[in-house]
Amino acid sequence: MVKKVAILANGGDVSGFNAVIRAIVKTAEQNGVECYGFIDGYRGLLKNDYVALSTSASRTASGILPKGGSIIGSSTNANVFHYKCVEDGQVVYKDLSDICVQNLKDDGFDCLFTLGGDGTQKSARDFSLKGVNVIGVPKTIDNDVACTEITFGYNTAVSVASDALDRLHTTGETHHRIMVLEVMGRYAGWIALESAIAGGADVALIPEIPYDINKAVEKINDRRNKGKNFSIVVVAEGAMPKGGDITIENTRDNGEGVDNTKLGGIGNIVTKQLEKLTGLEARCTVLGYMQRGGSPTAFDRVLSTKYGSKAMELALEGKFNVLTVIKNGKLDAVSLEDVVGCNKEIGAVSGNTAQSNLRKVTMDDDLVKTARNIGICLGD
Ligand code: F6P
């Protein structure tokens, strides 16, 4: 019998975190279960820093459905299985996961809900092997968590990007320019591809299809020949030229067992190349964290609520060590083992790396087919 549960939100924030928290708390309250939230993700679990969550007027989980961010914070770069510590002035990495397990035991938590992307769910699975009852909820604007058709936060990011494209359209058309929009997504092109379709872009460059810049130039020139002196180009931050590599803005601290690379810069590179090769003026906009902040779309509010209530439902049924997913359009649950895929080693590097089991755009996806059918150039 589940009586007391805790939630943590981990990794880069998204719109919808609070909607999931609220749904878990509401479903818990309906079933007489006490709810708590660890502050700043796995870091809060390590420090045993948590707050009570309830929907009574004075408590935090009330009125948060439309609110961006996370009322219990979130942390990136916090792999407690390989945690950065400083000892005698030296940086050392330690497995502190047993402290977390003990914290949960000491305070009588029956289940831990982990709201996060692939890195968060990797640690969740590692905790499950240490006997913790865990239930994951798939978050990320990148939409790249394995085993689910959609993550919460993604729809809002696409909506922000397509709104940006509408705005770039009018200014691009007025000044006869090529307008390039760099969007997030790390190693997956979901945001770029879907916003390109939603925002009527002419070119979309995604990590899954290494591009030939001359193909984009052909598309832009073709439009010019038809009397259209402006073009809209979406570039995923992880896009790369054929035979080339991704563009890295910087590499943060090394070795802490989470992904350290900050992608970025490809938008400006593509813009300069297009300007040179087409002779048209080109401008770049990097959309950045706009995609993660602010109020969730109605779609994300509903998806997050479905995910949160399903997660609590699973806890009440005693079905642990799973991730809530959408499969064939319906709520479901899959084992965390399936989610981590071949990234099995406990405490191994987590968070969107080459080892991660990510869901990327496949060439037979409807979005790819649709984009090609309507003449969006994918750079190949
Ligand atoms: O994974 C979500 C995401 O927003 C990516 O799209 C982006 O590359 C990354 O996080 C940025 O991370 P940070 O918050 O560490 O700068």
Short mmCIF file of C-alpha atoms and ligand atoms in Angstrom, two decimals:
data_model
loop_
_atom_site.label_atom_id
_atom_site.label_comp_id
_atom_site.label_asym_id
_atom_site.label_seq_id
_atom_site.Cartn_x
_atom_site.Cartn_y
_atom_site.Cartn_z
CA MET A 1 0.00 0.00 0.00
CA VAL A 2 1.40 3.33 -1.08
CA LYS A 3 0.90 5.99 1.62
CA LYS A 4 3.66 8.53 1.13
CA VAL A 5 5.27 9.50 -2.16
CA ALA A 6 7.84 11.99 -3.42
CA ILE A 7 8.28 13.79 -6.70
CA LEU A 8 11.42 15.17 -8.26
CA ALA A 9 11.84 17.21 -11.42
CA ASN A 10 15.22 16.86 -13.05
CA GLY A 11 17.12 18.10 -16.09
CA GLY A 12 16.43 21.15 -18.26
CA ASP A 13 13.03 22.64 -17.46
CA VAL A 14 10.01 22.51 -19.75
CA SER A 15 6.52 23.97 -19.72
CA GLY A 16 4.35 21.31 -18.12
CA PHE A 17 6.48 20.31 -15.12
CA ASN A 18 3.97 21.94 -12.75
CA ALA A 19 0.99 20.42 -14.51
CA VAL A 20 2.45 16.93 -13.92
CA ILE A 21 3.20 17.75 -10.27
CA ARG A 22 -0.35 19.02 -9.78
CA ALA A 23 -1.87 15.91 -11.37
CA ILE A 24 0.18 13.58 -9.17
CA VAL A 25 -0.77 15.55 -6.05
CA LYS A 26 -4.46 15.69 -6.97
CA THR A 27 -4.64 11.97 -7.75
CA ALA A 28 -2.72 11.24 -4.54
CA GLU A 29 -5.11 13.36 -2.47
CA GLN A 30 -8.13 11.57 -3.92
CA ASN A 31 -6.60 8.35 -2.63
CA GLY A 32 -5.38 9.52 0.78
CA VAL A 33 -1.70 9.49 -0.20
CA GLU A 34 0.72 12.11 1.18
CA CYS A 35 2.85 13.91 -1.40
CA TYR A 36 6.24 15.63 -1.14
CA GLY A 37 8.58 17.26 -3.61
CA PHE A 38 12.39 17.13 -3.52
CA ILE A 39 13.94 20.51 -4.26
CA ASP A 40 16.16 20.76 -7.35
CA GLY A 41 15.86 17.21 -8.58
CA TYR A 42 18.36 14.54 -7.59
CA ARG A 43 20.35 17.18 -5.66
CA GLY A 44 17.41 17.57 -3.27
CA LEU A 45 17.20 13.81 -2.89
CA LEU A 46 20.87 13.75 -1.94
CA LYS A 47 20.46 16.61 0.57
CA ASN A 48 17.13 15.24 1.77
CA ASP A 49 15.64 18.63 1.02
CA TYR A 50 11.91 18.38 0.38
CA VAL A 51 8.60 20.17 0.89
CA ALA A 52 5.06 18.93 1.44
CA LEU A 53 2.80 19.31 -1.59
CA SER A 54 -0.93 19.69 -1.40
CA THR A 55 -3.67 21.59 -3.16
CA SER A 56 -5.10 23.20 -0.05
CA ALA A 57 -5.11 26.99 -0.44
CA SER A 58 -1.90 27.75 1.43
CA ARG A 59 0.15 25.01 -0.22
CA THR A 60 2.42 25.14 -3.24
CA ALA A 61 0.63 22.76 -5.59
CA SER A 62 -2.41 24.96 -5.96
CA GLY A 63 -2.94 27.23 -8.99
CA ILE A 64 0.10 25.96 -10.84
CA LEU A 65 -1.42 24.39 -13.97
CA PRO A 66 -0.57 27.29 -16.33
CA LYS A 67 2.71 28.19 -14.63
CA GLY A 68 6.04 27.67 -16.44
CA GLY A 69 9.15 26.32 -14.72
CA SER A 70 8.97 23.94 -11.77
CA ILE A 71 7.74 24.88 -8.30
CA ILE A 72 10.21 22.36 -6.84
CA GLY A 73 13.10 23.43 -9.08
CA SER A 74 15.14 21.09 -11.23
CA SER A 75 18.80 20.35 -11.64
CA THR A 76 21.02 19.59 -14.57
CA ASN A 77 24.42 17.93 -14.18
CA ALA A 78 23.38 15.93 -11.11
CA ASN A 79 24.27 12.29 -11.56
CA VAL A 80 24.31 11.10 -7.94
CA PHE A 81 25.87 7.84 -9.07
CA HIS A 82 28.92 9.77 -10.27
CA TYR A 83 28.76 13.03 -8.35
CA LYS A 84 31.28 15.82 -8.49
CA CYS A 85 32.83 16.49 -5.05
CA VAL A 86 35.83 18.55 -3.99
CA GLU A 87 38.16 16.93 -1.45
CA ASP A 88 41.41 18.58 -0.34
CA GLY A 89 41.10 20.97 -3.24
CA GLN A 90 40.83 18.06 -5.67
CA VAL A 91 37.78 17.24 -7.79
CA VAL A 92 36.70 13.65 -7.24
CA TYR A 93 33.62 11.78 -8.49
CA LYS A 94 31.69 9.65 -6.03
CA ASP A 95 28.75 7.30 -6.05
CA LEU A 96 26.44 8.94 -3.47
CA SER A 97 23.33 7.05 -4.47
CA ASP A 98 23.24 5.03 -1.23
CA ILE A 99 22.73 8.27 0.73
CA CYS A 100 19.66 8.95 -1.44
CA VAL A 101 18.30 5.44 -0.92
CA GLN A 102 18.76 5.82 2.83
CA ASN A 103 17.01 9.23 2.82
CA LEU A 104 13.99 7.67 1.13
CA LYS A 105 13.96 4.74 3.54
CA ASP A 106 14.44 6.84 6.68
CA ASP A 107 11.55 9.13 5.83
CA GLY A 108 9.25 6.31 4.74
CA PHE A 109 8.69 7.15 1.07
CA ASP A 110 6.92 4.32 -0.74
CA CYS A 111 7.52 5.61 -4.24
CA LEU A 112 9.61 8.21 -6.07
CA PHE A 113 8.30 9.91 -9.22
CA THR A 114 11.09 11.04 -11.52
CA LEU A 115 10.06 13.72 -14.01
CA GLY A 116 12.79 13.97 -16.59
CA GLY A 117 14.45 13.01 -19.83
CA ASP A 118 16.72 10.14 -20.71
CA GLY A 119 19.45 11.03 -18.17
CA THR A 120 16.91 11.31 -15.35
CA GLN A 121 15.29 8.00 -16.31
CA LYS A 122 18.73 6.35 -16.51
CA SER A 123 19.32 7.30 -12.86
CA ALA A 124 15.73 6.26 -12.02
CA ARG A 125 16.41 2.82 -13.46
CA ASP A 126 19.70 2.66 -11.50
CA PHE A 127 17.77 3.47 -8.31
CA SER A 128 15.23 0.77 -9.13
CA LEU A 129 18.10 -1.74 -9.10
CA LYS A 130 18.88 -0.55 -5.57
CA GLY A 131 15.38 -1.43 -4.43
CA VAL A 132 13.70 1.98 -4.74
CA ASN A 133 10.14 1.98 -6.13
CA VAL A 134 10.40 4.41 -9.02
CA ILE A 135 7.95 5.66 -11.62
CA GLY A 136 9.27 7.89 -14.41
CA VAL A 137 7.41 10.53 -16.38
CA PRO A 138 8.96 11.48 -19.74
CA LYS A 139 9.89 15.16 -20.00
CA THR A 140 11.88 17.11 -22.56
CA ILE A 141 11.31 19.67 -25.24
CA ASP A 142 13.54 17.49 -27.46
CA ASN A 143 10.89 14.70 -27.64
CA ASP A 144 13.65 12.10 -27.73
CA VAL A 145 12.85 9.81 -24.78
CA ALA A 146 12.74 6.20 -25.91
CA CYS A 147 9.55 4.12 -25.82
CA THR A 148 7.07 6.99 -25.89
CA GLU A 149 5.48 8.82 -28.80
CA ILE A 150 5.61 12.18 -27.05
CA THR A 151 7.17 13.86 -24.05
CA PHE A 152 5.58 16.70 -22.12
CA GLY A 153 7.04 20.13 -22.94
CA TYR A 154 7.59 19.30 -26.58
CA ASN A 155 4.32 20.68 -27.91
CA THR A 156 4.91 24.03 -26.19
CA ALA A 157 8.42 24.25 -27.67
CA VAL A 158 7.06 23.54 -31.16
CA SER A 159 4.36 26.12 -30.65
CA VAL A 160 6.91 28.79 -29.59
CA ALA A 161 9.11 27.92 -32.60
CA SER A 162 6.25 28.07 -35.07
CA ASP A 163 5.14 31.41 -33.65
CA ALA A 164 8.71 32.66 -34.14
CA LEU A 165 8.59 31.44 -37.75
CA ASP A 166 5.37 33.36 -38.39
CA ARG A 167 7.11 36.50 -37.17
CA LEU A 168 10.26 35.82 -39.19
CA HIS A 169 8.09 35.30 -42.25
CA THR A 170 6.72 38.84 -42.25
CA THR A 171 10.04 40.55 -41.64
CA GLY A 172 11.83 38.24 -44.12
CA GLU A 173 9.28 38.91 -46.82
CA THR A 174 9.41 42.68 -46.24
CA HIS A 175 13.20 42.87 -46.57
CA HIS A 176 13.70 40.07 -49.14
CA ARG A 177 15.93 38.13 -46.79
CA ILE A 178 16.69 34.58 -45.87
CA MET A 179 15.61 34.16 -42.27
CA VAL A 180 17.31 31.33 -40.38
CA LEU A 181 15.90 30.07 -37.09
CA GLU A 182 18.09 27.86 -34.89
CA VAL A 183 16.02 25.69 -32.57
CA MET A 184 16.91 23.28 -29.77
CA GLY A 185 16.53 19.51 -29.78
CA ARG A 186 20.05 18.23 -29.18
CA TYR A 187 20.62 15.11 -31.27
CA ALA A 188 17.01 14.88 -32.48
CA GLY A 189 15.29 16.96 -35.13
CA TRP A 190 11.71 16.77 -33.86
CA ILE A 191 11.32 20.45 -32.90
CA ALA A 192 12.94 21.62 -36.15
CA LEU A 193 10.90 19.36 -38.38
CA GLU A 194 7.54 19.84 -36.77
CA SER A 195 7.91 23.62 -36.41
CA ALA A 196 9.12 23.84 -40.02
CA ILE A 197 5.86 22.25 -41.12
CA ALA A 198 3.76 24.31 -38.70
CA GLY A 199 5.55 27.54 -39.62
CA GLY A 200 5.66 27.05 -43.39
CA ALA A 201 9.46 26.91 -43.67
CA ASP A 202 11.23 26.21 -46.97
CA VAL A 203 14.26 24.38 -45.58
CA ALA A 204 14.66 22.26 -42.43
CA LEU A 205 18.04 20.89 -41.42
CA ILE A 206 17.96 18.15 -38.79
CA PRO A 207 20.65 16.01 -37.15
CA GLU A 208 19.27 12.80 -38.64
CA ILE A 209 19.90 14.02 -42.21
CA PRO A 210 23.42 15.44 -42.68
CA TYR A 211 22.92 18.30 -45.10
CA ASP A 212 24.48 19.53 -48.32
CA ILE A 213 24.25 23.34 -48.21
CA ASN A 214 23.96 23.41 -52.01
CA LYS A 215 20.57 21.68 -51.73
CA ALA A 216 19.30 24.51 -49.56
CA VAL A 217 20.76 27.02 -52.03
CA GLU A 218 18.93 25.25 -54.89
CA LYS A 219 15.66 25.50 -52.99
CA ILE A 220 16.14 29.20 -52.25
CA ASN A 221 17.15 29.96 -55.87
CA ASP A 222 14.19 27.99 -57.13
CA ARG A 223 11.90 30.16 -55.00
CA ARG A 224 13.64 33.28 -56.30
CA ASN A 225 13.02 32.13 -59.87
CA LYS A 226 9.34 31.96 -58.96
CA GLY A 227 9.45 35.57 -57.75
CA LYS A 228 9.87 34.83 -54.04
CA ASN A 229 12.77 36.85 -52.77
CA PHE A 230 12.73 35.56 -49.25
CA SER A 231 13.04 32.13 -47.64
CA ILE A 232 12.61 30.61 -44.21
CA VAL A 233 15.16 28.09 -42.94
CA VAL A 234 14.92 26.10 -39.70
CA VAL A 235 18.15 24.62 -38.38
CA ALA A 236 18.22 22.18 -35.47
CA GLU A 237 21.07 22.92 -33.07
CA GLY A 238 22.37 19.39 -33.70
CA ALA A 239 22.30 19.65 -37.52
CA MET A 240 25.55 18.82 -39.28
CA PRO A 241 26.89 19.01 -42.83
CA LYS A 242 27.54 15.82 -44.79
CA GLY A 243 30.91 14.49 -43.71
CA GLY A 244 31.07 17.09 -40.91
CA ASP A 245 30.22 17.21 -37.25
CA ILE A 246 27.83 18.94 -34.83
CA THR A 247 28.69 22.49 -33.73
CA ILE A 248 29.55 22.78 -30.07
CA GLU A 249 29.29 26.12 -28.28
CA ASN A 250 31.28 24.97 -25.30
CA THR A 251 32.13 21.94 -23.24
CA ARG A 252 31.41 22.39 -19.60
CA ASP A 253 33.16 20.57 -16.81
CA ASN A 254 34.31 17.10 -17.80
CA GLY A 255 33.65 13.77 -16.29
CA GLU A 256 30.70 14.26 -13.96
CA GLY A 257 28.73 11.53 -15.59
CA VAL A 258 26.26 13.71 -17.44
CA ASP A 259 26.36 15.20 -20.90
CA ASN A 260 28.65 18.21 -20.89
CA THR A 261 28.40 19.53 -24.37
CA LYS A 262 26.41 22.67 -25.08
CA LEU A 263 25.34 22.64 -28.70
CA GLY A 264 24.93 25.86 -30.65
CA GLY A 265 26.30 27.99 -33.45
CA ILE A 266 25.15 26.07 -36.50
CA GLY A 267 22.44 28.66 -37.27
CA ASN A 268 25.03 31.39 -37.78
CA ILE A 269 27.26 29.14 -39.88
CA VAL A 270 24.38 28.20 -42.20
CA THR A 271 23.28 31.86 -42.41
CA LYS A 272 26.72 33.04 -43.56
CA GLN A 273 27.00 30.24 -46.10
CA LEU A 274 23.56 30.92 -47.55
CA GLU A 275 24.25 34.64 -47.81
CA LYS A 276 27.49 33.97 -49.69
CA LEU A 277 26.10 31.29 -51.98
CA THR A 278 22.77 32.96 -52.87
CA GLY A 279 23.77 36.63 -52.83
CA LEU A 280 20.67 37.35 -50.75
CA GLU A 281 20.87 39.00 -47.34
CA ALA A 282 20.45 36.46 -44.54
CA ARG A 283 19.79 36.85 -40.81
CA CYS A 284 19.93 34.33 -37.99
CA THR A 285 17.75 34.10 -34.89
CA VAL A 286 18.67 31.67 -32.12
CA LEU A 287 15.46 30.86 -30.28
CA GLY A 288 17.14 29.29 -27.23
CA TYR A 289 15.42 29.12 -23.87
CA MET A 290 12.22 30.77 -25.11
CA GLN A 291 11.31 27.20 -26.08
CA ARG A 292 11.43 26.02 -22.49
CA GLY A 293 9.92 28.88 -20.52
CA GLY A 294 6.42 30.16 -19.94
CA SER A 295 2.98 28.68 -19.86
CA PRO A 296 2.32 25.25 -21.40
CA THR A 297 -0.01 24.92 -24.37
CA ALA A 298 -3.44 23.38 -23.76
CA PHE A 299 -2.08 20.19 -25.37
CA ASP A 300 0.83 20.05 -22.90
CA ARG A 301 -1.44 20.80 -19.95
CA VAL A 302 -3.60 17.84 -20.88
CA LEU A 303 -0.67 15.53 -21.69
CA SER A 304 1.09 16.45 -18.44
CA THR A 305 -2.10 15.88 -16.46
CA LYS A 306 -2.59 12.50 -18.12
CA TYR A 307 1.00 11.51 -17.39
CA GLY A 308 0.83 12.68 -13.77
CA SER A 309 -2.43 10.96 -12.95
CA LYS A 310 -1.31 7.76 -14.71
CA ALA A 311 1.93 7.79 -12.71
CA MET A 312 0.00 7.96 -9.43
CA GLU A 313 -2.44 5.32 -10.66
CA LEU A 314 0.50 2.98 -11.35
CA ALA A 315 1.84 3.63 -7.84
CA LEU A 316 -1.53 2.75 -6.34
CA GLU A 317 -1.53 -0.48 -8.36
CA GLY A 318 1.98 -1.26 -7.13
CA LYS A 319 3.45 -1.18 -10.64
CA PHE A 320 6.92 0.26 -10.15
CA ASN A 321 10.14 0.71 -12.12
CA VAL A 322 8.29 1.83 -15.21
CA LEU A 323 7.96 4.94 -17.32
CA THR A 324 4.55 6.33 -18.21
CA VAL A 325 4.34 6.54 -21.99
CA ILE A 326 2.02 7.21 -24.88
CA LYS A 327 1.84 4.17 -27.14
CA ASN A 328 -0.43 4.11 -30.17
CA GLY A 329 -1.95 7.31 -28.86
CA LYS A 330 -2.89 5.82 -25.48
CA LEU A 331 -1.43 6.01 -21.98
CA ASP A 332 0.70 3.01 -21.09
CA ALA A 333 3.75 2.02 -19.04
CA VAL A 334 7.03 0.41 -20.07
CA SER A 335 9.86 -0.99 -18.01
CA LEU A 336 12.70 1.42 -17.23
CA GLU A 337 15.04 -1.31 -18.51
CA ASP A 338 13.55 -0.86 -21.97
CA VAL A 339 13.90 2.88 -21.69
CA VAL A 340 17.65 2.77 -20.95
CA GLY A 341 18.12 0.20 -23.71
CA CYS A 342 21.74 -0.90 -23.96
CA ASN A 343 22.97 1.85 -21.59
CA LYS A 344 22.91 -0.73 -18.77
CA GLU A 345 25.93 0.03 -16.61
CA ILE A 346 24.81 1.53 -13.27
CA GLY A 347 25.94 5.15 -12.91
CA ALA A 348 27.30 5.31 -16.45
CA VAL A 349 27.30 8.64 -18.19
CA SER A 350 23.73 9.83 -18.43
CA GLY A 351 21.86 12.46 -20.38
CA ASN A 352 21.63 12.55 -24.13
CA THR A 353 24.99 11.12 -25.12
CA ALA A 354 26.12 8.59 -27.68
CA GLN A 355 25.33 5.89 -25.11
CA SER A 356 21.79 7.12 -24.60
CA ASN A 357 18.86 5.23 -26.00
CA LEU A 358 17.25 8.17 -27.80
CA ARG A 359 14.19 8.29 -30.03
CA LYS A 360 15.25 10.16 -33.13
CA VAL A 361 13.44 11.10 -36.32
CA THR A 362 13.31 8.13 -38.69
CA MET A 363 13.11 8.46 -42.45
CA ASP A 364 9.73 6.72 -42.57
CA ASP A 365 8.15 9.11 -40.08
CA ASP A 366 5.04 10.90 -41.34
CA LEU A 367 6.68 14.25 -40.62
CA VAL A 368 9.57 13.47 -42.99
CA LYS A 369 7.21 12.24 -45.69
CA THR A 370 4.92 15.24 -45.27
CA ALA A 371 7.81 17.69 -45.37
CA ARG A 372 9.14 16.12 -48.57
CA ASN A 373 5.67 15.99 -50.17
CA ILE A 374 5.14 19.71 -49.73
CA GLY A 375 8.63 20.56 -50.98
CA ILE A 376 10.44 21.42 -47.76
CA CYS A 377 14.13 20.90 -48.49
CA LEU A 378 15.73 18.63 -45.88
CA GLY A 379 19.22 19.28 -47.16
CA ASP A 380 19.67 15.95 -48.94
O1 F6P B 1 17.45 18.84 -23.50
C1 F6P B 1 16.74 20.03 -23.43
C2 F6P B 1 17.59 21.17 -23.89
O2 F6P B 1 16.84 22.37 -23.83
C3 F6P B 1 18.21 20.99 -25.27
O3 F6P B 1 17.31 21.19 -26.29
C4 F6P B 1 19.39 21.93 -25.17
O4 F6P B 1 20.44 21.55 -26.02
C5 F6P B 1 19.81 21.79 -23.76
O5 F6P B 1 18.70 21.34 -23.03
C6 F6P B 1 20.35 23.03 -23.11
O6 F6P B 1 20.76 22.69 -21.83
P1 F6P B 1 21.19 23.69 -20.69
O7 F6P B 1 19.97 24.05 -19.90
O8 F6P B 1 22.11 22.88 -19.85
O9 F6P B 1 21.84 24.86 -21.33
#
